[in-house]
PDB file of C-alpha atoms in Angstrom:
ATOM      1  CA  MET A 140      47.459  -1.501  30.533  1.00  0.00           C
ATOM      2  CA  TYR A 141      48.947  -2.076  33.960  1.00  0.00           C
ATOM      3  CA  VAL A 142      51.601   0.028  35.649  1.00  0.00           C
ATOM      4  CA  ARG A 143      54.513  -2.178  36.530  1.00  0.00           C
ATOM      5  CA  PRO A 144      55.714  -1.732  40.121  1.00  0.00           C
ATOM      6  CA  SER A 145      59.354  -1.794  41.069  1.00  0.00           C
ATOM      7  CA  ALA A 146      60.749  -5.146  42.133  1.00  0.00           C
ATOM      8  CA  ALA A 147      60.935  -3.960  45.735  1.00  0.00           C
ATOM      9  CA  ALA A 148      57.332  -2.785  45.698  1.00  0.00           C
ATOM     10  CA  ALA A 149      56.195  -6.006  44.079  1.00  0.00           C
ATOM     11  CA  ALA A 150      58.068  -8.088  46.643  1.00  0.00           C
ATOM     12  CA  ALA A 151      56.573  -6.095  49.482  1.00  0.00           C
ATOM     13  CA  PHE A 152      53.120  -6.456  48.013  1.00  0.00           C
ATOM     14  CA  LEU A 153      53.500 -10.180  47.538  1.00  0.00           C
ATOM     15  CA  GLY A 154      54.601 -10.543  51.129  1.00  0.00           C
ATOM     16  CA  PHE A 155      51.614  -8.541  52.353  1.00  0.00           C
ATOM     17  CA  THR A 156      49.215 -10.562  50.226  1.00  0.00           C
ATOM     18  CA  LEU A 157      50.579 -13.851  51.478  1.00  0.00           C
ATOM     19  CA  THR A 158      50.123 -12.719  55.045  1.00  0.00           C
ATOM     20  CA  ALA A 159      46.563 -11.689  54.322  1.00  0.00           C
ATOM     21  CA  LEU A 160      45.826 -14.970  52.572  1.00  0.00           C
ATOM     22  CA  GLY A 161      47.608 -17.156  55.050  1.00  0.00           C
ATOM     23  CA  GLY A 162      49.869 -18.375  52.244  1.00  0.00           C
ATOM     24  CA  SER A 163      47.046 -20.082  50.335  1.00  0.00           C
ATOM     25  CA  ALA A 164      48.019 -21.470  46.955  1.00  0.00           C
ATOM     26  CA  THR A 165      44.455 -22.038  45.772  1.00  0.00           C
ATOM     27  CA  ALA A 166      42.302 -18.994  45.218  1.00  0.00           C
ATOM     28  CA  THR A 167      40.029 -19.882  42.345  1.00  0.00           C
ATOM     29  CA  ALA A 168      36.379 -19.088  42.818  1.00  0.00           C
ATOM     30  CA  THR A 169      35.126 -22.383  41.495  1.00  0.00           C
ATOM     31  CA  ASP A 170      34.724 -25.892  42.707  1.00  0.00           C
ATOM     32  CA  PRO A 171      38.219 -27.226  41.881  1.00  0.00           C
ATOM     33  CA  GLY A 172      36.672 -30.525  40.881  1.00  0.00           C
ATOM     34  CA  SER A 173      34.746 -28.967  38.016  1.00  0.00           C
ATOM     35  CA  PRO A 174      36.386 -30.140  34.762  1.00  0.00           C
ATOM     36  CA  ALA A 175      35.111 -27.162  32.805  1.00  0.00           C
ATOM     37  CA  GLY A 176      35.921 -24.656  35.538  1.00  0.00           C
ATOM     38  CA  ARG A 177      32.396 -23.268  35.803  1.00  0.00           C
ATOM     39  CA  PRO A 178      32.123 -20.409  38.309  1.00  0.00           C
ATOM     40  CA  GLY A 179      30.780 -21.014  41.769  1.00  0.00           C
ATOM     41  CA  VAL A 180      28.997 -18.631  44.103  1.00  0.00           C
ATOM     42  CA  LEU A 181      32.109 -16.509  44.552  1.00  0.00           C
ATOM     43  CA  GLY A 182      32.448 -15.382  40.955  1.00  0.00           C
ATOM     44  CA  PRO A 183      34.515 -15.986  37.813  1.00  0.00           C
ATOM     45  CA  VAL A 184      37.752 -17.962  37.727  1.00  0.00           C
ATOM     46  CA  VAL A 185      40.801 -15.682  37.667  1.00  0.00           C
ATOM     47  CA  TYR A 186      43.672 -16.618  35.341  1.00  0.00           C
ATOM     48  CA  ALA A 187      47.149 -15.132  35.761  1.00  0.00           C
ATOM     49  CA  HIS A 188      48.000 -13.900  32.257  1.00  0.00           C
ATOM     50  CA  ARG A 189      51.547 -14.905  31.272  1.00  0.00           C
ATOM     51  CA  GLY A 190      51.893 -15.647  34.973  1.00  0.00           C
ATOM     52  CA  ALA A 191      51.448 -12.805  37.456  1.00  0.00           C
ATOM     53  CA  SER A 192      52.938 -10.518  34.824  1.00  0.00           C
ATOM     54  CA  ALA A 193      52.208  -7.282  36.677  1.00  0.00           C
ATOM     55  CA  TYR A 194      54.766  -8.374  39.260  1.00  0.00           C
ATOM     56  CA  ALA A 195      57.340 -10.473  37.377  1.00  0.00           C
ATOM     57  CA  PRO A 196      58.565 -10.701  33.769  1.00  0.00           C
ATOM     58  CA  GLU A 197      55.892 -12.310  31.601  1.00  0.00           C
ATOM     59  CA  ASN A 198      56.051 -15.971  30.633  1.00  0.00           C
ATOM     60  CA  THR A 199      59.040 -16.669  32.877  1.00  0.00           C
ATOM     61  CA  LEU A 200      59.222 -19.167  35.705  1.00  0.00           C
ATOM     62  CA  ALA A 201      59.397 -16.176  38.048  1.00  0.00           C
ATOM     63  CA  ALA A 202      55.943 -15.102  36.860  1.00  0.00           C
ATOM     64  CA  VAL A 203      54.582 -18.597  37.488  1.00  0.00           C
ATOM     65  CA  ASP A 204      55.983 -18.508  41.017  1.00  0.00           C
ATOM     66  CA  ALA A 205      54.619 -15.002  41.586  1.00  0.00           C
ATOM     67  CA  ALA A 206      51.138 -16.257  40.719  1.00  0.00           C
ATOM     68  CA  LEU A 207      51.574 -19.059  43.216  1.00  0.00           C
ATOM     69  CA  ARG A 208      52.681 -16.682  45.966  1.00  0.00           C
ATOM     70  CA  LEU A 209      49.629 -14.536  45.292  1.00  0.00           C
ATOM     71  CA  GLY A 210      47.439 -17.612  45.669  1.00  0.00           C
ATOM     72  CA  PHE A 211      46.525 -18.386  42.051  1.00  0.00           C
ATOM     73  CA  ASP A 212      46.656 -21.832  40.540  1.00  0.00           C
ATOM     74  CA  TRP A 213      45.612 -20.985  36.954  1.00  0.00           C
ATOM     75  CA  VAL A 214      48.377 -19.487  34.798  1.00  0.00           C
ATOM     76  CA  GLU A 215      48.299 -18.649  31.091  1.00  0.00           C
ATOM     77  CA  ASN A 216      51.222 -18.886  28.677  1.00  0.00           C
ATOM     78  CA  ASP A 217      52.200 -18.647  24.999  1.00  0.00           C
ATOM     79  CA  VAL A 218      54.049 -21.236  22.918  1.00  0.00           C
ATOM     80  CA  GLN A 219      56.330 -20.609  19.910  1.00  0.00           C
ATOM     81  CA  ARG A 220      58.988 -22.721  18.163  1.00  0.00           C
ATOM     82  CA  THR A 221      62.729 -22.246  17.660  1.00  0.00           C
ATOM     83  CA  ARG A 222      64.769 -22.841  14.508  1.00  0.00           C
ATOM     84  CA  ASP A 223      65.806 -26.265  15.729  1.00  0.00           C
ATOM     85  CA  GLY A 224      62.299 -27.312  16.700  1.00  0.00           C
ATOM     86  CA  GLU A 225      62.163 -26.631  20.447  1.00  0.00           C
ATOM     87  CA  LEU A 226      58.936 -25.238  21.874  1.00  0.00           C
ATOM     88  CA  VAL A 227      59.555 -22.197  24.056  1.00  0.00           C
ATOM     89  CA  VAL A 228      57.292 -19.992  26.147  1.00  0.00           C
ATOM     90  CA  ILE A 229      57.230 -16.432  24.834  1.00  0.00           C
ATOM     91  CA  HIS A 230      54.435 -14.169  23.649  1.00  0.00           C
ATOM     92  CA  ASP A 231      55.948 -12.258  20.731  1.00  0.00           C
ATOM     93  CA  ASP A 232      57.207 -13.968  17.596  1.00  0.00           C
ATOM     94  CA  THR A 233      60.335 -11.853  17.975  1.00  0.00           C
ATOM     95  CA  LEU A 234      62.764 -11.700  20.899  1.00  0.00           C
ATOM     96  CA  ALA A 235      63.344  -7.945  20.896  1.00  0.00           C
ATOM     97  CA  ARG A 236      60.775  -6.704  23.413  1.00  0.00           C
ATOM     98  CA  THR A 237      61.320  -9.112  26.296  1.00  0.00           C
ATOM     99  CA  THR A 238      64.970 -10.161  25.959  1.00  0.00           C
ATOM    100  CA  ASN A 239      68.372  -8.624  25.278  1.00  0.00           C
ATOM    101  CA  ALA A 240      68.621 -10.320  21.872  1.00  0.00           C
ATOM    102  CA  GLU A 241      69.507  -7.024  20.176  1.00  0.00           C
ATOM    103  CA  GLU A 242      72.592  -6.716  22.379  1.00  0.00           C
ATOM    104  CA  VAL A 243      73.679 -10.348  22.243  1.00  0.00           C
ATOM    105  CA  PHE A 244      72.958 -10.812  18.532  1.00  0.00           C
ATOM    106  CA  PRO A 245      73.147  -7.286  17.030  1.00  0.00           C
ATOM    107  CA  ASP A 246      73.287  -8.551  13.437  1.00  0.00           C
ATOM    108  CA  ARG A 247      70.250 -10.846  13.615  1.00  0.00           C
ATOM    109  CA  ALA A 248      67.370  -8.368  13.175  1.00  0.00           C
ATOM    110  CA  PRO A 249      64.383  -8.696  13.371  1.00  0.00           C
ATOM    111  CA  TRP A 250      65.214 -11.343  15.997  1.00  0.00           C
ATOM    112  CA  ARG A 251      62.415 -13.749  15.142  1.00  0.00           C
ATOM    113  CA  VAL A 252      62.037 -16.672  17.527  1.00  0.00           C
ATOM    114  CA  ARG A 253      61.984 -19.113  14.625  1.00  0.00           C
ATOM    115  CA  ASP A 254      65.401 -17.881  13.433  1.00  0.00           C
ATOM    116  CA  PHE A 255      67.211 -18.779  16.671  1.00  0.00           C
ATOM    117  CA  THR A 256      68.128 -22.132  18.148  1.00  0.00           C
ATOM    118  CA  ALA A 257      66.988 -23.104  21.612  1.00  0.00           C
ATOM    119  CA  ALA A 258      70.591 -22.868  22.827  1.00  0.00           C
ATOM    120  CA  GLU A 259      70.883 -19.303  21.532  1.00  0.00           C
ATOM    121  CA  ILE A 260      67.627 -18.268  23.170  1.00  0.00           C
ATOM    122  CA  ALA A 261      68.743 -19.874  26.430  1.00  0.00           C
ATOM    123  CA  ARG A 262      71.616 -17.377  26.524  1.00  0.00           C
ATOM    124  CA  LEU A 263      69.280 -14.391  26.607  1.00  0.00           C
ATOM    125  CA  ASP A 264      68.213 -12.324  29.599  1.00  0.00           C
ATOM    126  CA  ALA A 265      64.411 -12.283  29.732  1.00  0.00           C
ATOM    127  CA  GLY A 266      64.096 -10.398  33.012  1.00  0.00           C
ATOM    128  CA  SER A 267      66.094  -7.162  32.981  1.00  0.00           C
ATOM    129  CA  TRP A 268      63.656  -5.391  30.628  1.00  0.00           C
ATOM    130  CA  PHE A 269      61.053  -5.706  33.387  1.00  0.00           C
ATOM    131  CA  ASP A 270      63.236  -4.885  36.369  1.00  0.00           C
ATOM    132  CA  PRO A 271      66.961  -5.275  37.151  1.00  0.00           C
ATOM    133  CA  ALA A 272      65.985  -7.506  40.071  1.00  0.00           C
ATOM    134  CA  TYR A 273      65.026 -10.163  37.501  1.00  0.00           C
ATOM    135  CA  ALA A 274      68.287 -10.050  35.561  1.00  0.00           C
ATOM    136  CA  GLY A 275      69.207 -13.522  34.382  1.00  0.00           C
ATOM    137  CA  ALA A 276      65.671 -14.843  34.032  1.00  0.00           C
ATOM    138  CA  ARG A 277      65.429 -17.015  30.934  1.00  0.00           C
ATOM    139  CA  VAL A 278      62.920 -17.828  28.229  1.00  0.00           C
ATOM    140  CA  PRO A 279      61.776 -21.261  29.405  1.00  0.00           C
ATOM    141  CA  THR A 280      61.214 -24.199  27.137  1.00  0.00           C
ATOM    142  CA  LEU A 281      57.681 -25.543  27.244  1.00  0.00           C
ATOM    143  CA  ARG A 282      58.930 -28.603  29.102  1.00  0.00           C
ATOM    144  CA  GLU A 283      60.648 -26.447  31.738  1.00  0.00           C
ATOM    145  CA  TYR A 284      57.483 -24.415  32.110  1.00  0.00           C
ATOM    146  CA  LEU A 285      55.286 -27.487  32.473  1.00  0.00           C
ATOM    147  CA  ASP A 286      57.613 -28.919  35.084  1.00  0.00           C
ATOM    148  CA  ARG A 287      57.419 -25.718  37.137  1.00  0.00           C
ATOM    149  CA  VAL A 288      53.630 -25.525  36.925  1.00  0.00           C
ATOM    150  CA  GLU A 289      53.495 -29.183  37.946  1.00  0.00           C
ATOM    151  CA  ARG A 290      55.884 -28.630  40.849  1.00  0.00           C
ATOM    152  CA  ASN A 291      53.693 -25.762  42.022  1.00  0.00           C
ATOM    153  CA  ARG A 292      50.543 -27.885  41.622  1.00  0.00           C
ATOM    154  CA  GLN A 293      49.066 -25.197  39.404  1.00  0.00           C
ATOM    155  CA  ARG A 294      46.886 -25.387  36.300  1.00  0.00           C
ATOM    156  CA  LEU A 295      47.571 -24.195  32.784  1.00  0.00           C
ATOM    157  CA  LEU A 296      45.769 -22.249  30.080  1.00  0.00           C
ATOM    158  CA  LEU A 297      48.150 -22.863  27.159  1.00  0.00           C
ATOM    159  CA  GLU A 298      47.988 -20.743  24.030  1.00  0.00           C
ATOM    160  CA  ILE A 299      49.437 -22.009  20.761  1.00  0.00           C
ATOM    161  CA  LYS A 300      50.738 -18.744  19.324  1.00  0.00           C
ATOM    162  CA  LYS A 301      51.058 -17.927  15.618  1.00  0.00           C
ATOM    163  CA  PRO A 302      50.511 -21.530  14.437  1.00  0.00           C
ATOM    164  CA  GLU A 303      50.723 -20.374  10.831  1.00  0.00           C
ATOM    165  CA  LEU A 304      54.454 -19.850  11.421  1.00  0.00           C
ATOM    166  CA  TYR A 305      55.018 -23.341  12.811  1.00  0.00           C
ATOM    167  CA  PRO A 306      53.494 -26.157  10.743  1.00  0.00           C
ATOM    168  CA  GLY A 307      52.619 -29.159  12.876  1.00  0.00           C
ATOM    169  CA  VAL A 308      52.910 -27.222  16.144  1.00  0.00           C
ATOM    170  CA  GLU A 309      49.611 -28.629  17.407  1.00  0.00           C
ATOM    171  CA  ALA A 310      50.793 -32.246  17.369  1.00  0.00           C
ATOM    172  CA  GLN A 311      54.191 -31.220  18.695  1.00  0.00           C
ATOM    173  CA  THR A 312      52.630 -29.354  21.615  1.00  0.00           C
ATOM    174  CA  LEU A 313      50.549 -32.389  22.489  1.00  0.00           C
ATOM    175  CA  LYS A 314      53.658 -34.557  22.302  1.00  0.00           C
ATOM    176  CA  VAL A 315      55.487 -32.373  24.821  1.00  0.00           C
ATOM    177  CA  LEU A 316      52.421 -32.351  27.062  1.00  0.00           C
ATOM    178  CA  GLU A 317      52.294 -36.143  26.869  1.00  0.00           C
ATOM    179  CA  GLU A 318      55.994 -36.533  27.657  1.00  0.00           C
ATOM    180  CA  ALA A 319      55.622 -34.211  30.644  1.00  0.00           C
ATOM    181  CA  GLY A 320      52.717 -36.232  32.030  1.00  0.00           C
ATOM    182  CA  TRP A 321      50.109 -33.579  31.291  1.00  0.00           C
ATOM    183  CA  LEU A 322      47.719 -35.677  29.208  1.00  0.00           C
ATOM    184  CA  ASP A 323      46.641 -38.132  31.862  1.00  0.00           C
ATOM    185  CA  ARG A 324      43.067 -38.119  33.136  1.00  0.00           C
ATOM    186  CA  GLY A 325      43.723 -35.848  36.104  1.00  0.00           C
ATOM    187  CA  HIS A 326      45.445 -33.120  34.111  1.00  0.00           C
ATOM    188  CA  VAL A 327      43.039 -33.255  31.190  1.00  0.00           C
ATOM    189  CA  GLN A 328      39.936 -33.088  33.354  1.00  0.00           C
ATOM    190  CA  ARG A 329      41.023 -30.483  35.869  1.00  0.00           C
ATOM    191  CA  ARG A 330      44.281 -28.744  35.049  1.00  0.00           C
ATOM    192  CA  LEU A 331      44.684 -28.012  31.340  1.00  0.00           C
ATOM    193  CA  VAL A 332      43.006 -25.922  28.636  1.00  0.00           C
ATOM    194  CA  VAL A 333      44.502 -25.348  25.166  1.00  0.00           C
ATOM    195  CA  GLN A 334      43.526 -22.209  23.263  1.00  0.00           C
ATOM    196  CA  SER A 335      44.423 -20.308  20.091  1.00  0.00           C
ATOM    197  CA  PHE A 336      43.337 -17.405  17.899  1.00  0.00           C
ATOM    198  CA  SER A 337      43.324 -19.909  15.047  1.00  0.00           C
ATOM    199  CA  ALA A 338      40.058 -21.807  14.774  1.00  0.00           C
ATOM    200  CA  GLU A 339      41.830 -24.375  12.610  1.00  0.00           C
ATOM    201  CA  THR A 340      44.411 -24.988  15.342  1.00  0.00           C
ATOM    202  CA  VAL A 341      41.696 -25.427  17.952  1.00  0.00           C
ATOM    203  CA  ARG A 342      39.943 -27.877  15.648  1.00  0.00           C
ATOM    204  CA  ILE A 343      43.176 -29.816  15.061  1.00  0.00           C
ATOM    205  CA  VAL A 344      43.832 -30.091  18.801  1.00  0.00           C
ATOM    206  CA  HIS A 345      40.280 -31.276  19.358  1.00  0.00           C
ATOM    207  CA  ASP A 346      40.574 -33.866  16.583  1.00  0.00           C
ATOM    208  CA  LEU A 347      43.907 -35.157  17.912  1.00  0.00           C
ATOM    209  CA  ARG A 348      42.783 -35.221  21.554  1.00  0.00           C
ATOM    210  CA  PRO A 349      38.997 -35.081  21.787  1.00  0.00           C
ATOM    211  CA  ASP A 350      39.209 -35.338  25.575  1.00  0.00           C
ATOM    212  CA  LEU A 351      41.025 -32.003  25.937  1.00  0.00           C
ATOM    213  CA  VAL A 352      39.209 -28.812  26.903  1.00  0.00           C
ATOM    214  CA  THR A 353      39.836 -26.221  24.193  1.00  0.00           C
ATOM    215  CA  ALA A 354      39.112 -22.533  23.722  1.00  0.00           C
ATOM    216  CA  PHE A 355      38.914 -20.196  20.735  1.00  0.00           C
ATOM    217  CA  LEU A 356      40.295 -16.698  21.227  1.00  0.00           C
ATOM    218  CA  GLY A 357      38.015 -14.176  19.593  1.00  0.00           C
ATOM    219  CA  THR A 358      34.459 -12.899  19.391  1.00  0.00           C
ATOM    220  CA  PRO A 359      32.525 -14.767  16.695  1.00  0.00           C
ATOM    221  CA  LYS A 360      29.155 -13.489  15.568  1.00  0.00           C
ATOM    222  CA  VAL A 361      26.247 -15.083  17.402  1.00  0.00           C
ATOM    223  CA  ALA A 362      25.113 -16.747  14.195  1.00  0.00           C
ATOM    224  CA  ASP A 363      28.501 -18.451  13.876  1.00  0.00           C
ATOM    225  CA  LEU A 364      28.734 -19.741  17.436  1.00  0.00           C
ATOM    226  CA  PRO A 365      27.165 -23.169  16.684  1.00  0.00           C
ATOM    227  CA  LYS A 366      30.039 -23.891  14.268  1.00  0.00           C
ATOM    228  CA  TYR A 367      32.583 -23.290  17.019  1.00  0.00           C
ATOM    229  CA  ALA A 368      30.613 -25.396  19.474  1.00  0.00           C
ATOM    230  CA  GLU A 369      31.370 -28.415  17.306  1.00  0.00           C
ATOM    231  CA  PHE A 370      35.067 -28.417  18.211  1.00  0.00           C
ATOM    232  CA  THR A 371      35.599 -26.194  21.240  1.00  0.00           C
ATOM    233  CA  ASP A 372      34.345 -25.724  24.786  1.00  0.00           C
ATOM    234  CA  ARG A 373      35.034 -22.044  25.353  1.00  0.00           C
ATOM    235  CA  ILE A 374      35.006 -18.747  23.502  1.00  0.00           C
ATOM    236  CA  ASN A 375      37.553 -16.335  25.001  1.00  0.00           C
ATOM    237  CA  PRO A 376      37.034 -12.744  23.784  1.00  0.00           C
ATOM    238  CA  TRP A 377      38.691  -9.370  24.336  1.00  0.00           C
ATOM    239  CA  HIS A 378      36.616  -7.679  27.025  1.00  0.00           C
ATOM    240  CA  THR A 379      35.735  -4.609  24.941  1.00  0.00           C
ATOM    241  CA  THR A 380      34.021  -6.745  22.297  1.00  0.00           C
ATOM    242  CA  ILE A 381      31.311  -8.399  24.399  1.00  0.00           C
ATOM    243  CA  THR A 382      27.886  -7.737  25.889  1.00  0.00           C
ATOM    244  CA  ALA A 383      25.757  -9.609  28.373  1.00  0.00           C
ATOM    245  CA  GLU A 384      23.569 -10.748  25.478  1.00  0.00           C
ATOM    246  CA  TRP A 385      26.555 -12.185  23.621  1.00  0.00           C
ATOM    247  CA  VAL A 386      27.737 -14.022  26.727  1.00  0.00           C
ATOM    248  CA  ALA A 387      24.236 -15.436  27.177  1.00  0.00           C
ATOM    249  CA  ALA A 388      24.268 -16.629  23.571  1.00  0.00           C
ATOM    250  CA  VAL A 389      27.491 -18.570  24.194  1.00  0.00           C
ATOM    251  CA  HIS A 390      26.020 -20.025  27.380  1.00  0.00           C
ATOM    252  CA  GLY A 391      23.006 -21.121  25.399  1.00  0.00           C
ATOM    253  CA  LEU A 392      25.089 -23.664  23.498  1.00  0.00           C
ATOM    254  CA  ALA A 393      26.637 -26.986  24.449  1.00  0.00           C
ATOM    255  CA  GLY A 394      30.283 -27.269  23.449  1.00  0.00           C
ATOM    256  CA  ALA A 395      32.333 -30.136  22.104  1.00  0.00           C
ATOM    257  CA  HIS A 396      32.021 -32.101  25.341  1.00  0.00           C
ATOM    258  CA  GLY A 397      28.281 -31.599  25.668  1.00  0.00           C
ATOM    259  CA  LYS A 398      28.600 -29.063  28.493  1.00  0.00           C
ATOM    260  CA  THR A 399      27.529 -25.425  28.574  1.00  0.00           C
ATOM    261  CA  MET A 400      30.061 -23.330  26.693  1.00  0.00           C
ATOM    262  CA  GLU A 401      32.149 -20.877  28.707  1.00  0.00           C
ATOM    263  CA  VAL A 402      33.381 -17.334  28.229  1.00  0.00           C
ATOM    264  CA  ASP A 403      36.773 -16.350  29.671  1.00  0.00           C
ATOM    265  CA  THR A 404      37.537 -12.730  28.811  1.00  0.00           C
ATOM    266  CA  TRP A 405      40.854 -10.864  28.601  1.00  0.00           C
ATOM    267  CA  ILE A 406      42.818  -8.704  29.456  1.00  0.00           C
ATOM    268  CA  VAL A 407      41.172  -7.091  32.483  1.00  0.00           C
ATOM    269  CA  ASP A 408      43.478  -5.394  34.978  1.00  0.00           C
ATOM    270  CA  ASP A 409      41.256  -2.948  36.876  1.00  0.00           C
ATOM    271  CA  ALA A 410      38.455  -3.370  39.379  1.00  0.00           C
ATOM    272  CA  VAL A 411      35.816  -1.389  37.469  1.00  0.00           C
ATOM    273  CA  THR A 412      36.174  -3.472  34.314  1.00  0.00           C
ATOM    274  CA  ALA A 413      36.382  -6.691  36.319  1.00  0.00           C
ATOM    275  CA  ARG A 414      33.055  -5.953  37.987  1.00  0.00           C
ATOM    276  CA  LYS A 415      31.580  -4.946  34.633  1.00  0.00           C
ATOM    277  CA  VAL A 416      32.422  -8.245  32.924  1.00  0.00           C
ATOM    278  CA  ARG A 417      31.380 -10.181  36.011  1.00  0.00           C
ATOM    279  CA  GLY A 418      28.001  -8.526  35.614  1.00  0.00           C
ATOM    280  CA  MET A 419      27.874  -9.750  32.035  1.00  0.00           C
ATOM    281  CA  GLY A 420      28.097 -13.305  33.337  1.00  0.00           C
ATOM    282  CA  VAL A 421      31.580 -14.310  32.183  1.00  0.00           C
ATOM    283  CA  ASP A 422      32.996 -17.541  33.562  1.00  0.00           C
ATOM    284  CA  GLY A 423      36.615 -16.434  33.801  1.00  0.00           C
ATOM    285  CA  ILE A 424      38.815 -13.348  33.673  1.00  0.00           C
ATOM    286  CA  ILE A 425      42.354 -13.437  32.283  1.00  0.00           C
ATOM    287  CA  THR A 426      44.498 -10.726  33.843  1.00  0.00           C
ATOM    288  CA  ASN A 427      48.033  -9.463  34.396  1.00  0.00           C
ATOM    289  CA  ALA A 428      47.023  -8.363  37.904  1.00  0.00           C
ATOM    290  CA  PRO A 429      45.066 -11.323  39.302  1.00  0.00           C
ATOM    291  CA  ASP A 430      45.046  -9.960  42.854  1.00  0.00           C
ATOM    292  CA  VAL A 431      43.258  -6.786  41.718  1.00  0.00           C
ATOM    293  CA  VAL A 432      40.645  -8.761  39.803  1.00  0.00           C
ATOM    294  CA  ARG A 433      40.120 -11.269  42.599  1.00  0.00           C
ATOM    295  CA  GLN A 434      39.442  -8.498  45.087  1.00  0.00           C
ATOM    296  CA  ALA A 435      36.981  -6.900  42.699  1.00  0.00           C
ATOM    297  CA  VAL A 436      34.988  -9.960  41.656  1.00  0.00           C
ATOM    298  CA  ILE A 437      35.221 -12.124  44.755  1.00  0.00           C
ATOM    299  CA  GLY A 438      35.745  -9.626  47.541  1.00  0.00           C
ATOM    300  CA  GLY A 439      32.974  -7.589  45.988  1.00  0.00           C
ATOM    301  CA  PHE A 440      30.435 -10.296  46.754  1.00  0.00           C
ATOM    302  CA  ALA A 441      31.249 -10.089  50.446  1.00  0.00           C
ATOM    303  CA  GLY A 442      30.465  -6.391  50.355  1.00  0.00           C
TER     304      GLY A 442
END
């Protein structure tokens, strides 16, 4: 778990970091031309989980921009669907934790995303729970989110969340990506990965768009890894569930695109754990505090 700073402290930190970085907007450790994002000599790729969510409310456009200001081009998000069929970016399948839905709609418990229209969700404050400085931040639609990531020239690790609640969400997600211009050669090869905890969803995405890089969230047994390699390129596990031997077993297989399979682990927010998983040979680290992890896994090499 990370300790959320105040908005003032976060703003001051972001300003300091930008000065130190010279305002760089590209701080991945890999060759940016590598379609699979394999790590270079500097260490694993760092992904800003739900945006830079240690410093701005998760899955909002503010969190995307915070990642950019910190110098990170890879952001991760979560996709769910409203009652009227709009895809929105929010982690939980209910609105209660990260919006003021309980206040605005007191009689609509348990405030499930799928029970509200996109217009109703657009009324909600998705920032004040994090810090009053973010009052008025909204739950973005997927299209709004894609447009912001595109404007920022960032890259996206997109998670299809709870697909069992939203039949057909895989094809719908791809449709929105297509309409937003995210399924052309440049985006598909260098700027987009689609992941899910559902192996079936990952398989569906692969079948619909075999050119897309996909990832399965979880830690399959070594004996089962070849099955996953048939339809995915990455296995993305919780960091407490892996060993160096397991990572090596994943790397020993070629994924759906014939390239060495990757391991991007989550959620790592402290330097000690970041260095530990780097030592295991992971290819990427998904984190709420990307600056902390970058310093640990990249700055550590300089030391």
